[in-house]
Structures are given as structure tokens and as C-alpha cells.
């Protein structure tokens, strides 16, 4: 199970790091998506920080199990919140957020089981 977590956690961390970078750079697609769900521009640095912290926690979780569990739980909750935000404004283009929520939940389960 540990190898599965290592693969899933590392790939998820890479996606989160890229997403945090694009959010900080105010990438047009990310800004447009955030505006659709009515996220204020002032929240973008904070949300990028949460993604970066999740990425760091997932990687550190390879050595410190409780940190990996906490990071995976936090990332799962982050993306569940993203899905809810899309549904709240009746924006059904939520496949990326839903997929990342599922991958984060898988990382959580794998870290708990390893």
C-alpha cells in the first residue's frame, strides 16, 4: 500500500504545485473558473498557499505518516469545497475538482492503510 500512496501522493503533489503556481500567476483559465464560482480575487493567494501546503504535506507524508494523512484529508476537503462551490452557482464544469477530490480521497485511504 505504501508504494501506491507514494505514486498517488507524489502525482497529486505535482498537480497541486502546478495549480498553486498557476493560481499565483493568475492564469486566465484559473481566474475565469474562480470568478465563475464567485471567489474574490483577494482569496487567490490564500488558496494557492493551501494547495502548496497540501503538496508539501503529501510529499512529507512519505516519511511522517500523520502529516501525510492530515495533508490528504485537507486536500480532500479543499476539493470537496470546490465541488460544492461549483454546484452552489449551478456551474456543472466541475470534473477537474471532482476528479482531484477522488484522487485526494484515494491518497488518504492509501496513507491510512499503509
Short mmCIF file of N, CA, C and O in Angstrom, two decimals:
data_model
loop_
_atom_site.label_atom_id
_atom_site.label_comp_id
_atom_site.label_asym_id
_atom_site.label_seq_id
_atom_site.Cartn_x
_atom_site.Cartn_y
_atom_site.Cartn_z
N UNK A 1 0.81 -1.20 0.00
CA UNK A 1 0.00 0.00 0.00
C UNK A 1 0.86 1.27 0.00
O UNK A 1 0.44 2.28 -0.53
N UNK A 2 2.03 1.18 0.63
CA UNK A 2 2.88 2.37 0.71
C UNK A 2 3.32 2.82 -0.68
O UNK A 2 3.32 4.02 -0.97
N UNK A 3 3.67 1.87 -1.53
CA UNK A 3 4.11 2.24 -2.89
C UNK A 3 2.98 2.92 -3.64
O UNK A 3 3.19 3.91 -4.35
N UNK A 4 1.76 2.41 -3.47
CA UNK A 4 0.60 3.03 -4.13
C UNK A 4 0.42 4.46 -3.61
O UNK A 4 0.17 5.38 -4.40
N UNK A 5 0.54 4.65 -2.28
CA UNK A 5 0.44 6.02 -1.76
C UNK A 5 1.55 6.90 -2.32
O UNK A 5 1.30 8.05 -2.68
N UNK A 6 2.76 6.35 -2.37
CA UNK A 6 3.89 7.14 -2.87
C UNK A 6 3.62 7.63 -4.28
O UNK A 6 3.89 8.80 -4.60
N UNK A 7 3.08 6.77 -5.12
CA UNK A 7 2.79 7.16 -6.51
C UNK A 7 1.65 8.17 -6.56
O UNK A 7 1.78 9.25 -7.16
N UNK A 8 0.53 7.83 -5.92
CA UNK A 8 -0.65 8.72 -5.97
C UNK A 8 -0.34 10.04 -5.27
O UNK A 8 -0.67 11.12 -5.80
N UNK A 9 0.28 9.98 -4.10
CA UNK A 9 0.59 11.20 -3.36
C UNK A 9 1.55 12.11 -4.10
O UNK A 9 1.37 13.33 -4.12
N UNK A 10 2.56 11.52 -4.72
CA UNK A 10 3.53 12.33 -5.46
C UNK A 10 2.90 12.96 -6.69
O UNK A 10 3.12 14.16 -6.96
N UNK A 11 2.12 12.20 -7.43
CA UNK A 11 1.45 12.77 -8.61
C UNK A 11 0.47 13.87 -8.21
O UNK A 11 0.41 14.93 -8.86
N UNK A 12 -0.28 13.64 -7.14
CA UNK A 12 -1.21 14.66 -6.66
C UNK A 12 -0.45 15.90 -6.20
O UNK A 12 -0.86 17.03 -6.48
N UNK A 13 0.68 15.70 -5.55
CA UNK A 13 1.50 16.84 -5.11
C UNK A 13 2.00 17.65 -6.31
O UNK A 13 2.03 18.89 -6.26
N UNK A 14 2.38 16.97 -7.37
CA UNK A 14 2.83 17.68 -8.58
C UNK A 14 1.70 18.52 -9.18
O UNK A 14 1.90 19.67 -9.59
N UNK A 15 0.50 17.94 -9.23
CA UNK A 15 -0.66 18.67 -9.76
C UNK A 15 -0.97 19.87 -8.87
O UNK A 15 -1.23 20.98 -9.37
N UNK A 16 -0.91 19.67 -7.56
CA UNK A 16 -1.19 20.78 -6.63
C UNK A 16 -0.14 21.89 -6.75
O UNK A 16 -0.47 23.07 -6.72
N UNK A 17 1.11 21.50 -6.89
CA UNK A 17 2.18 22.50 -7.04
C UNK A 17 1.98 23.31 -8.32
O UNK A 17 2.13 24.54 -8.32
N UNK A 18 1.63 22.63 -9.40
CA UNK A 18 1.38 23.34 -10.66
C UNK A 18 0.17 24.26 -10.53
O UNK A 18 0.20 25.42 -10.95
N UNK A 19 -0.90 23.76 -9.91
CA UNK A 19 -2.10 24.57 -9.73
C UNK A 19 -1.83 25.77 -8.84
O UNK A 19 -2.31 26.87 -9.12
N UNK A 20 -1.04 25.58 -7.78
CA UNK A 20 -0.69 26.72 -6.91
C UNK A 20 0.11 27.76 -7.68
O UNK A 20 -0.14 28.96 -7.56
N UNK A 21 1.04 27.30 -8.50
CA UNK A 21 1.85 28.21 -9.30
C UNK A 21 0.97 29.00 -10.28
O UNK A 21 1.08 30.22 -10.38
N UNK A 22 0.08 28.29 -10.98
CA UNK A 22 -0.81 28.97 -11.94
C UNK A 22 -1.75 29.93 -11.23
O UNK A 22 -2.08 30.99 -11.76
N UNK A 23 -2.20 29.57 -10.04
CA UNK A 23 -3.08 30.45 -9.28
C UNK A 23 -2.34 31.73 -8.88
O UNK A 23 -2.88 32.83 -9.01
N UNK A 24 -1.11 31.58 -8.40
CA UNK A 24 -0.33 32.76 -8.03
C UNK A 24 -0.01 33.64 -9.23
O UNK A 24 0.06 34.87 -9.12
N UNK A 25 0.18 33.00 -10.39
CA UNK A 25 0.46 33.76 -11.62
C UNK A 25 -0.82 34.32 -12.24
O UNK A 25 -0.76 35.00 -13.26
N UNK A 26 -1.94 34.04 -11.63
CA UNK A 26 -3.25 34.48 -12.12
C UNK A 26 -3.49 34.04 -13.57
O UNK A 26 -3.85 34.85 -14.44
N UNK A 27 -3.29 32.77 -13.80
CA UNK A 27 -3.54 32.16 -15.10
C UNK A 27 -4.99 32.45 -15.51
O UNK A 27 -5.91 32.36 -14.69
N UNK A 28 -5.19 32.80 -16.77
CA UNK A 28 -6.51 33.20 -17.26
C UNK A 28 -7.59 32.15 -16.99
O UNK A 28 -8.70 32.49 -16.58
N UNK A 29 -7.28 30.89 -17.24
CA UNK A 29 -8.27 29.83 -17.04
C UNK A 29 -8.64 29.68 -15.57
O UNK A 29 -9.82 29.50 -15.23
N UNK A 30 -7.66 29.75 -14.71
CA UNK A 30 -7.94 29.60 -13.28
C UNK A 30 -8.72 30.80 -12.76
O UNK A 30 -9.70 30.65 -12.02
N UNK A 31 -8.34 31.98 -13.16
CA UNK A 31 -9.06 33.19 -12.73
C UNK A 31 -10.50 33.14 -13.22
O UNK A 31 -11.43 33.43 -12.47
N UNK A 32 -10.70 32.72 -14.47
CA UNK A 32 -12.06 32.62 -15.01
C UNK A 32 -12.89 31.61 -14.23
O UNK A 32 -14.07 31.87 -13.91
N UNK A 33 -12.30 30.48 -13.91
CA UNK A 33 -13.01 29.46 -13.14
C UNK A 33 -13.35 29.97 -11.74
O UNK A 33 -14.46 29.75 -11.25
N UNK A 34 -12.42 30.65 -11.12
CA UNK A 34 -12.67 31.20 -9.78
C UNK A 34 -13.75 32.27 -9.82
O UNK A 34 -14.58 32.37 -8.91
N UNK A 35 -13.76 33.08 -10.88
CA UNK A 35 -14.78 34.11 -11.00
C UNK A 35 -16.16 33.49 -11.21
O UNK A 35 -17.15 34.01 -10.72
N UNK A 36 -16.22 32.38 -11.95
CA UNK A 36 -17.50 31.68 -12.15
C UNK A 36 -18.13 31.26 -10.83
O UNK A 36 -19.34 31.31 -10.69
N UNK A 37 -17.29 30.81 -9.91
CA UNK A 37 -17.82 30.35 -8.63
C UNK A 37 -17.78 31.44 -7.56
O UNK A 37 -17.95 31.17 -6.38
N UNK A 38 -17.54 32.67 -8.01
CA UNK A 38 -17.61 33.87 -7.17
C UNK A 38 -16.58 33.88 -6.04
O UNK A 38 -16.88 34.28 -4.91
N UNK A 39 -15.38 33.45 -6.36
CA UNK A 39 -14.28 33.54 -5.40
C UNK A 39 -13.64 34.91 -5.59
O UNK A 39 -13.22 35.25 -6.69
N UNK A 40 -13.54 35.69 -4.52
CA UNK A 40 -12.91 37.01 -4.63
C UNK A 40 -11.43 36.89 -5.02
O UNK A 40 -10.75 35.95 -4.61
N UNK A 41 -10.96 37.83 -5.82
CA UNK A 41 -9.55 37.82 -6.24
C UNK A 41 -8.59 37.83 -5.04
O UNK A 41 -7.51 37.26 -5.11
N UNK A 42 -9.01 38.46 -3.96
CA UNK A 42 -8.13 38.53 -2.79
C UNK A 42 -7.89 37.16 -2.15
O UNK A 42 -6.96 37.00 -1.38
N UNK A 43 -8.70 36.18 -2.48
CA UNK A 43 -8.54 34.83 -1.93
C UNK A 43 -7.53 34.00 -2.70
O UNK A 43 -7.08 32.97 -2.22
N UNK A 44 -7.19 34.40 -3.92
CA UNK A 44 -6.32 33.58 -4.77
C UNK A 44 -4.98 33.25 -4.10
O UNK A 44 -4.57 32.08 -4.13
N UNK A 45 -4.28 34.21 -3.50
CA UNK A 45 -3.01 33.84 -2.85
C UNK A 45 -3.20 32.84 -1.70
O UNK A 45 -2.40 31.93 -1.51
N UNK A 46 -4.29 33.00 -0.95
CA UNK A 46 -4.55 32.07 0.16
C UNK A 46 -4.85 30.67 -0.36
O UNK A 46 -4.37 29.68 0.20
N UNK A 47 -5.64 30.59 -1.41
CA UNK A 47 -5.97 29.29 -1.98
C UNK A 47 -4.73 28.63 -2.59
O UNK A 47 -4.54 27.42 -2.46
N UNK A 48 -3.89 29.44 -3.22
CA UNK A 48 -2.62 28.91 -3.75
C UNK A 48 -1.75 28.40 -2.60
O UNK A 48 -1.11 27.35 -2.72
N UNK A 49 -1.75 29.11 -1.50
CA UNK A 49 -0.99 28.68 -0.34
C UNK A 49 -1.50 27.35 0.22
O UNK A 49 -0.70 26.49 0.63
N UNK A 50 -2.81 27.18 0.23
CA UNK A 50 -3.37 25.91 0.70
C UNK A 50 -2.96 24.76 -0.22
O UNK A 50 -2.63 23.66 0.25
N UNK A 51 -2.99 25.01 -1.52
CA UNK A 51 -2.58 23.96 -2.47
C UNK A 51 -1.10 23.63 -2.29
O UNK A 51 -0.72 22.45 -2.29
N UNK A 52 -0.28 24.64 -2.13
CA UNK A 52 1.15 24.41 -1.93
C UNK A 52 1.41 23.65 -0.63
O UNK A 52 2.22 22.72 -0.59
N UNK A 53 0.70 24.02 0.43
CA UNK A 53 0.85 23.32 1.71
C UNK A 53 0.42 21.87 1.57
O UNK A 53 1.06 20.96 2.13
N UNK A 54 -0.65 21.63 0.82
CA UNK A 54 -1.09 20.26 0.58
C UNK A 54 -0.04 19.45 -0.16
O UNK A 54 0.24 18.30 0.19
N UNK A 55 0.57 20.07 -1.16
CA UNK A 55 1.62 19.39 -1.93
C UNK A 55 2.81 19.04 -1.03
O UNK A 55 3.31 17.91 -1.06
N UNK A 56 3.23 19.99 -0.23
CA UNK A 56 4.37 19.75 0.67
C UNK A 56 4.02 18.67 1.69
O UNK A 56 4.81 17.76 1.97
N UNK A 57 2.81 18.74 2.23
CA UNK A 57 2.38 17.75 3.21
C UNK A 57 2.29 16.35 2.65
O UNK A 57 2.65 15.38 3.33
N UNK A 58 1.82 16.23 1.42
CA UNK A 58 1.73 14.91 0.79
C UNK A 58 3.11 14.29 0.61
O UNK A 58 3.31 13.10 0.85
N UNK A 59 4.07 15.11 0.18
CA UNK A 59 5.43 14.60 -0.01
C UNK A 59 6.07 14.30 1.34
O UNK A 59 6.68 13.24 1.52
N UNK A 60 5.93 15.20 2.30
CA UNK A 60 6.49 14.95 3.64
C UNK A 60 5.83 13.73 4.28
O UNK A 60 6.46 13.03 5.08
N UNK A 61 4.58 13.47 3.88
CA UNK A 61 3.85 12.33 4.40
C UNK A 61 4.44 11.00 4.00
O UNK A 61 4.07 9.96 4.55
N UNK A 62 5.37 11.01 3.06
CA UNK A 62 6.08 9.78 2.72
C UNK A 62 6.93 9.32 3.90
O UNK A 62 7.17 8.12 4.07
N UNK A 63 7.38 10.25 4.72
CA UNK A 63 8.23 9.93 5.87
C UNK A 63 7.49 10.05 7.20
O UNK A 63 7.82 9.35 8.14
N UNK A 64 6.54 10.97 7.27
CA UNK A 64 5.81 11.21 8.52
C UNK A 64 4.33 10.90 8.27
O UNK A 64 3.60 11.73 7.72
N UNK A 65 3.92 9.71 8.65
CA UNK A 65 2.57 9.23 8.35
C UNK A 65 1.46 10.19 8.77
O UNK A 65 0.59 10.49 7.95
N UNK A 66 1.45 10.70 10.01
CA UNK A 66 0.35 11.60 10.40
C UNK A 66 0.27 12.85 9.53
O UNK A 66 -0.83 13.35 9.25
N UNK A 67 1.41 13.34 9.08
CA UNK A 67 1.42 14.52 8.20
C UNK A 67 0.80 14.18 6.85
O UNK A 67 0.04 14.97 6.28
N UNK A 68 1.12 13.00 6.32
CA UNK A 68 0.53 12.57 5.06
C UNK A 68 -0.97 12.41 5.16
O UNK A 68 -1.72 12.79 4.26
N UNK A 69 -1.43 11.84 6.28
CA UNK A 69 -2.88 11.68 6.50
C UNK A 69 -3.54 13.05 6.59
O UNK A 69 -4.58 13.30 5.96
N UNK A 70 -2.95 13.96 7.37
CA UNK A 70 -3.53 15.30 7.53
C UNK A 70 -3.56 16.05 6.19
O UNK A 70 -4.56 16.70 5.86
N UNK A 71 -2.48 15.96 5.43
CA UNK A 71 -2.42 16.66 4.14
C UNK A 71 -3.45 16.09 3.17
O UNK A 71 -4.17 16.84 2.50
N UNK A 72 -3.55 14.77 3.10
CA UNK A 72 -4.52 14.15 2.19
C UNK A 72 -5.94 14.50 2.61
O UNK A 72 -6.80 14.77 1.75
N UNK A 73 -6.20 14.52 3.91
CA UNK A 73 -7.54 14.91 4.39
C UNK A 73 -7.84 16.36 4.03
O UNK A 73 -8.93 16.69 3.56
N UNK A 74 -6.85 17.23 4.23
CA UNK A 74 -7.04 18.64 3.89
C UNK A 74 -7.28 18.87 2.41
O UNK A 74 -8.16 19.64 2.03
N UNK A 75 -6.52 18.18 1.58
CA UNK A 75 -6.69 18.33 0.13
C UNK A 75 -8.05 17.78 -0.30
O UNK A 75 -8.74 18.37 -1.15
N UNK A 76 -8.46 16.68 0.30
CA UNK A 76 -9.79 16.12 0.00
C UNK A 76 -10.87 17.13 0.35
O UNK A 76 -11.77 17.40 -0.46
N UNK A 77 -10.80 17.72 1.53
CA UNK A 77 -11.79 18.72 1.94
C UNK A 77 -11.74 19.96 1.04
O UNK A 77 -12.79 20.53 0.72
N UNK A 78 -10.54 20.36 0.64
CA UNK A 78 -10.40 21.51 -0.25
C UNK A 78 -11.19 21.28 -1.54
O UNK A 78 -11.95 22.15 -1.98
N UNK A 79 -10.99 20.11 -2.14
CA UNK A 79 -11.65 19.86 -3.43
C UNK A 79 -13.13 19.52 -3.28
O UNK A 79 -13.91 19.76 -4.20
N UNK A 80 -13.53 18.98 -2.15
CA UNK A 80 -14.97 18.83 -1.90
C UNK A 80 -15.59 20.22 -1.82
O UNK A 80 -16.67 20.46 -2.38
N UNK A 81 -14.90 21.14 -1.17
CA UNK A 81 -15.38 22.52 -1.13
C UNK A 81 -15.45 23.14 -2.52
O UNK A 81 -16.38 23.89 -2.83
N UNK A 82 -14.49 22.81 -3.37
CA UNK A 82 -14.51 23.32 -4.74
C UNK A 82 -15.72 22.78 -5.50
O UNK A 82 -16.39 23.52 -6.23
N UNK A 83 -16.00 21.50 -5.33
CA UNK A 83 -17.18 20.90 -5.99
C UNK A 83 -18.45 21.58 -5.49
O UNK A 83 -19.32 21.96 -6.29
N UNK A 84 -18.55 21.77 -4.19
CA UNK A 84 -19.73 22.44 -3.62
C UNK A 84 -19.85 23.86 -4.15
O UNK A 84 -20.96 24.32 -4.47
N UNK A 85 -18.73 24.55 -4.28
CA UNK A 85 -18.75 25.93 -4.81
C UNK A 85 -19.28 25.96 -6.24
O UNK A 85 -20.05 26.85 -6.60
N UNK A 86 -18.89 24.98 -7.05
CA UNK A 86 -19.40 24.92 -8.42
C UNK A 86 -20.89 24.63 -8.42
O UNK A 86 -21.65 25.25 -9.18
N UNK A 87 -21.31 23.69 -7.62
CA UNK A 87 -22.73 23.33 -7.58
C UNK A 87 -23.59 24.48 -7.05
O UNK A 87 -24.72 24.68 -7.51
N UNK A 88 -23.05 25.23 -6.10
CA UNK A 88 -23.78 26.35 -5.50
C UNK A 88 -24.20 27.38 -6.54
O UNK A 88 -25.27 27.96 -6.46
N UNK A 89 -23.34 27.60 -7.54
CA UNK A 89 -23.65 28.59 -8.57
C UNK A 89 -24.16 27.94 -9.85
O UNK A 89 -24.22 28.58 -10.89
N UNK A 90 -24.50 26.66 -9.74
CA UNK A 90 -25.03 25.89 -10.88
C UNK A 90 -24.05 25.85 -12.06
O UNK A 90 -24.45 25.93 -13.23
N UNK A 91 -22.77 25.75 -11.74
CA UNK A 91 -21.73 25.57 -12.75
C UNK A 91 -21.35 24.09 -12.73
O UNK A 91 -20.77 23.60 -11.78
N UNK A 92 -21.72 23.40 -13.78
CA UNK A 92 -21.53 21.95 -13.81
C UNK A 92 -20.24 21.52 -14.49
O UNK A 92 -20.05 20.36 -14.80
N UNK A 93 -19.32 22.46 -14.70
CA UNK A 93 -17.99 22.13 -15.21
C UNK A 93 -17.08 21.85 -14.02
O UNK A 93 -16.12 22.56 -13.77
N UNK A 94 -17.41 20.80 -13.30
CA UNK A 94 -16.71 20.52 -12.07
C UNK A 94 -15.90 19.23 -12.12
O UNK A 94 -15.40 18.77 -11.10
N UNK A 95 -15.73 18.67 -13.31
CA UNK A 95 -14.98 17.41 -13.43
C UNK A 95 -13.56 17.49 -12.87
O UNK A 95 -13.15 16.58 -12.14
N UNK A 96 -12.79 18.55 -13.14
CA UNK A 96 -11.43 18.59 -12.56
C UNK A 96 -11.44 18.58 -11.04
O UNK A 96 -10.69 17.83 -10.41
N UNK A 97 -12.31 19.37 -10.43
CA UNK A 97 -12.37 19.42 -8.97
C UNK A 97 -12.85 18.08 -8.41
O UNK A 97 -12.31 17.60 -7.40
N UNK A 98 -13.84 17.48 -9.05
CA UNK A 98 -14.35 16.19 -8.58
C UNK A 98 -13.28 15.10 -8.72
O UNK A 98 -13.11 14.28 -7.81
N UNK A 99 -12.57 15.11 -9.83
CA UNK A 99 -11.52 14.11 -10.03
C UNK A 99 -10.41 14.27 -8.99
O UNK A 99 -9.93 13.27 -8.42
N UNK A 100 -10.02 15.50 -8.72
CA UNK A 100 -8.97 15.73 -7.72
C UNK A 100 -9.45 15.38 -6.31
O UNK A 100 -8.67 14.88 -5.49
N UNK A 101 -10.73 15.59 -6.03
CA UNK A 101 -11.28 15.18 -4.73
C UNK A 101 -11.19 13.66 -4.58
O UNK A 101 -10.82 13.15 -3.52
N UNK A 102 -11.50 12.94 -5.66
CA UNK A 102 -11.42 11.48 -5.61
C UNK A 102 -9.98 10.99 -5.48
O UNK A 102 -9.70 10.05 -4.73
N UNK A 103 -9.07 11.61 -6.20
CA UNK A 103 -7.65 11.22 -6.10
C UNK A 103 -7.13 11.52 -4.69
O UNK A 103 -6.39 10.72 -4.11
N UNK A 104 -7.52 12.66 -4.14
CA UNK A 104 -7.09 13.00 -2.78
C UNK A 104 -7.67 12.02 -1.77
O UNK A 104 -6.97 11.60 -0.83
N UNK A 105 -8.92 11.62 -1.96
CA UNK A 105 -9.53 10.63 -1.07
C UNK A 105 -8.81 9.29 -1.19
O UNK A 105 -8.60 8.59 -0.18
N UNK A 106 -8.40 8.94 -2.40
CA UNK A 106 -7.64 7.71 -2.59
C UNK A 106 -6.29 7.80 -1.88
O UNK A 106 -5.85 6.84 -1.23
N UNK A 107 -5.63 8.95 -1.98
CA UNK A 107 -4.36 9.14 -1.28
C UNK A 107 -4.56 9.03 0.23
O UNK A 107 -3.74 8.41 0.92
N UNK A 108 -5.64 9.58 0.72
CA UNK A 108 -5.95 9.49 2.16
C UNK A 108 -6.12 8.03 2.57
O UNK A 108 -5.52 7.57 3.56
N UNK A 109 -6.93 7.30 1.83
CA UNK A 109 -7.17 5.90 2.16
C UNK A 109 -5.87 5.08 2.08
O UNK A 109 -5.59 4.27 2.98
N UNK A 110 -5.10 5.32 1.06
CA UNK A 110 -3.84 4.58 0.90
C UNK A 110 -2.86 4.90 2.03
O UNK A 110 -2.14 4.00 2.52
N UNK A 111 -2.81 6.17 2.44
CA UNK A 111 -1.86 6.51 3.51
C UNK A 111 -2.30 5.92 4.84
O UNK A 111 -1.47 5.47 5.64
N UNK A 112 -3.60 5.90 5.08
CA UNK A 112 -4.11 5.31 6.32
C UNK A 112 -3.82 3.80 6.34
O UNK A 112 -3.43 3.25 7.37
N UNK A 113 -3.98 3.16 5.20
CA UNK A 113 -3.80 1.70 5.13
C UNK A 113 -2.35 1.24 5.07
O UNK A 113 -2.07 0.08 5.26
N UNK A 114 -1.43 2.18 4.79
CA UNK A 114 -0.03 1.73 4.67
C UNK A 114 0.74 1.89 5.96
O UNK A 114 0.34 2.46 6.90
#
